[in-house]
Amino acid sequence: MTVAEIMKKMILESNGNQHDICHFIKVHSYARLIAQCENLSPQLQRTVEIAAILHDIACPLCREKYGCANGKDQEREGQPLVRTFFAGTDIEPDVLERVVYLVGHHHTIHAIDGLDYQILIEADYLVNANESAYSKENIRNTCEHVFRTETGKTL
């Protein structure tokens, strides 16, 4: 599947929830930009873009099941949903496993084990900071202590 096909499928599976759709499109856009500016390999670029599209795949289920979309619940519930999303497709097994891992850790900011993971954390934070009007102090603190890419820090 191409990134565009994955995006289209995720939009269709979002059942018209404009907030969810706009959120993952914005996270994808930031992740794509950061990855390009940080010169990721084509495979790592693809992996981070796919993870950015799917990172909140569990939000609808979490809202229904728990009444909210808590980050830890998203991580736990999202992993099997990613596997189901790609069932019967031609996604490369190594890309699938990494995307499952990234979706299952996208709210965990310690032990970040790769540039794809780092970029997903930064892109999601940038969008959340805007959508939730985080304070300048929160943004400055996160940039200093969590962000590692020069592009993410600049954005």
Tab-separated table of C-alpha atoms in Angstrom:
chain	number	residue	atom	x	y	z
A	1	MET	CA	0.000	0.000	0.000
A	2	THR	CA	1.178	3.492	-0.739
A	3	VAL	CA	1.130	6.211	1.914
A	4	ALA	CA	-1.695	7.892	-0.034
A	5	GLU	CA	-3.745	4.668	-0.007
A	6	ILE	CA	-3.175	4.311	3.732
A	7	MET	CA	-4.260	7.925	4.273
A	8	LYS	CA	-7.421	7.381	2.220
A	9	LYS	CA	-8.276	4.170	4.085
A	10	MET	CA	-7.751	5.864	7.453
A	11	ILE	CA	-9.978	8.773	6.410
A	12	LEU	CA	-12.715	6.352	5.371
A	13	GLU	CA	-12.405	4.414	8.627
A	14	SER	CA	-12.692	7.649	10.650
A	15	ASN	CA	-16.446	7.765	9.951
A	16	GLY	CA	-16.430	11.468	9.169
A	17	ASN	CA	-14.898	12.558	12.494
A	18	GLN	CA	-13.371	15.815	11.291
A	19	HIS	CA	-11.275	16.385	14.407
A	20	ASP	CA	-9.625	12.962	14.168
A	21	ILE	CA	-9.055	13.286	10.415
A	22	CYS	CA	-7.588	16.791	10.650
A	23	HIS	CA	-5.411	15.751	13.586
A	24	PHE	CA	-3.726	12.821	11.862
A	25	ILE	CA	-3.338	14.762	8.614
A	26	LYS	CA	-1.545	17.542	10.516
A	27	VAL	CA	0.648	15.069	12.423
A	28	HIS	CA	1.484	13.347	9.134
A	29	SER	CA	2.382	16.685	7.555
A	30	TYR	CA	4.740	17.627	10.393
A	31	ALA	CA	6.257	14.136	10.525
A	32	ARG	CA	6.815	14.135	6.763
A	33	LEU	CA	8.442	17.568	6.866
A	34	ILE	CA	10.686	16.747	9.827
A	35	ALA	CA	11.707	13.408	8.285
A	36	GLN	CA	12.563	15.045	4.956
A	37	CYS	CA	14.569	17.824	6.602
A	38	GLU	CA	16.408	15.312	8.798
A	39	ASN	CA	17.326	13.255	5.682
A	40	LEU	CA	15.757	9.938	6.671
A	41	SER	CA	16.197	6.967	4.378
A	42	PRO	CA	13.211	6.260	2.103
A	43	GLN	CA	12.157	3.252	4.232
A	44	LEU	CA	12.361	5.185	7.508
A	45	GLN	CA	10.516	8.104	5.879
A	46	ARG	CA	7.731	5.719	4.834
A	47	THR	CA	7.580	4.131	8.282
A	48	VAL	CA	7.265	7.434	10.139
A	49	GLU	CA	4.635	8.700	7.710
A	50	ILE	CA	2.528	5.570	8.139
A	51	ALA	CA	2.890	5.706	11.922
A	52	ALA	CA	1.850	9.371	11.900
A	53	ILE	CA	-1.318	8.545	9.975
A	54	LEU	CA	-2.242	5.662	12.292
A	55	HIS	CA	-0.924	6.924	15.630
A	56	ASP	CA	-4.409	7.704	17.034
A	57	ILE	CA	-6.205	4.753	15.451
A	58	ALA	CA	-7.489	3.700	18.881
A	59	CYS	CA	-9.093	7.042	19.810
A	60	PRO	CA	-12.633	6.155	18.684
A	61	LEU	CA	-12.477	2.796	20.483
A	62	CYS	CA	-11.056	4.401	23.643
A	63	ARG	CA	-13.734	7.096	23.695
A	64	GLU	CA	-16.413	4.419	23.355
A	65	LYS	CA	-14.867	1.929	25.786
A	66	TYR	CA	-13.420	4.269	28.456
A	67	GLY	CA	-15.191	7.575	27.865
A	68	CYS	CA	-11.960	9.327	26.871
A	69	ALA	CA	-8.850	8.763	24.753
A	70	ASN	CA	-6.175	8.474	27.455
A	71	GLY	CA	-2.670	8.106	26.004
A	72	LYS	CA	-1.840	4.809	27.708
A	73	ASP	CA	-5.169	3.300	26.635
A	74	GLN	CA	-4.480	4.469	23.060
A	75	GLU	CA	-1.086	2.786	23.100
A	76	ARG	CA	-2.471	-0.516	24.389
A	77	GLU	CA	-5.598	-0.614	22.209
A	78	GLY	CA	-3.877	0.745	19.094
A	79	GLN	CA	-1.437	-2.092	18.470
A	80	PRO	CA	-4.000	-4.769	17.539
A	81	LEU	CA	-5.984	-2.200	15.545
A	82	VAL	CA	-2.934	-1.486	13.381
A	83	ARG	CA	-2.574	-5.212	12.670
A	84	THR	CA	-6.257	-5.423	11.717
A	85	PHE	CA	-5.969	-2.293	9.536
A	86	PHE	CA	-3.221	-3.962	7.479
A	87	ALA	CA	-4.659	-7.502	7.410
A	88	GLY	CA	-4.607	-8.832	3.855
A	89	THR	CA	-2.499	-5.974	2.492
A	90	ASP	CA	0.971	-6.003	0.986
A	91	ILE	CA	2.638	-3.949	3.735
A	92	GLU	CA	6.179	-5.076	4.392
A	93	PRO	CA	6.398	-7.156	7.615
A	94	ASP	CA	9.268	-5.091	9.056
A	95	VAL	CA	7.391	-1.834	8.406
A	96	LEU	CA	4.242	-3.288	9.974
A	97	GLU	CA	6.104	-4.360	13.117
A	98	ARG	CA	7.739	-0.967	13.522
A	99	VAL	CA	4.454	0.897	12.981
A	100	VAL	CA	2.760	-1.347	15.563
A	101	TYR	CA	5.569	-0.508	17.987
A	102	LEU	CA	5.414	3.235	17.290
A	103	VAL	CA	1.625	3.401	17.675
A	104	GLY	CA	2.013	1.436	20.912
A	105	HIS	CA	4.507	3.969	22.294
A	106	HIS	CA	3.518	7.343	20.833
A	107	HIS	CA	2.696	8.763	24.282
A	108	THR	CA	5.871	7.402	25.897
A	109	ILE	CA	8.679	9.952	25.847
A	110	HIS	CA	11.381	7.948	27.609
A	111	ALA	CA	13.544	5.296	25.960
A	112	ILE	CA	12.947	6.649	22.444
A	113	ASP	CA	14.823	4.134	20.316
A	114	GLY	CA	14.992	5.634	16.848
A	115	LEU	CA	14.687	8.734	14.744
A	116	ASP	CA	11.287	7.597	13.438
A	117	TYR	CA	10.012	7.381	17.032
A	118	GLN	CA	11.528	10.766	17.901
A	119	ILE	CA	9.917	12.410	14.889
A	120	LEU	CA	6.494	10.934	15.683
A	121	ILE	CA	6.714	12.251	19.264
A	122	GLU	CA	7.706	15.717	18.025
A	123	ALA	CA	5.091	15.914	15.258
A	124	ASP	CA	2.260	14.790	17.548
A	125	TYR	CA	3.347	17.222	20.254
A	126	LEU	CA	3.474	20.138	17.801
A	127	VAL	CA	-0.103	19.477	16.703
A	128	ASN	CA	-1.360	18.851	20.245
A	129	ALA	CA	0.317	22.052	21.483
A	130	ASN	CA	-1.563	24.041	18.872
A	131	GLU	CA	-4.895	22.241	19.241
A	132	SER	CA	-4.838	22.448	23.043
A	133	ALA	CA	-3.186	25.880	23.352
A	134	TYR	CA	-0.290	24.686	25.522
A	135	SER	CA	1.470	27.401	27.475
A	136	LYS	CA	4.723	28.913	26.248
A	137	GLU	CA	6.408	27.439	29.324
A	138	ASN	CA	5.158	23.931	28.493
A	139	ILE	CA	6.324	24.277	24.891
A	140	ARG	CA	9.735	25.659	25.898
A	141	ASN	CA	10.219	22.889	28.480
A	142	THR	CA	9.241	20.134	26.036
A	143	CYS	CA	11.454	21.564	23.317
A	144	GLU	CA	14.434	21.659	25.693
A	145	HIS	CA	13.925	18.244	27.289
A	146	VAL	CA	12.195	16.071	24.683
A	147	PHE	CA	12.858	17.410	21.202
A	148	ARG	CA	16.074	16.176	19.549
A	149	THR	CA	15.736	17.062	15.866
A	150	GLU	CA	16.825	20.488	14.702
A	151	THR	CA	13.763	20.678	12.465
A	152	GLY	CA	11.379	19.901	15.310
A	153	LYS	CA	13.042	22.496	17.517
A	154	THR	CA	12.775	25.075	14.745
A	155	LEU	CA	9.104	24.333	14.155
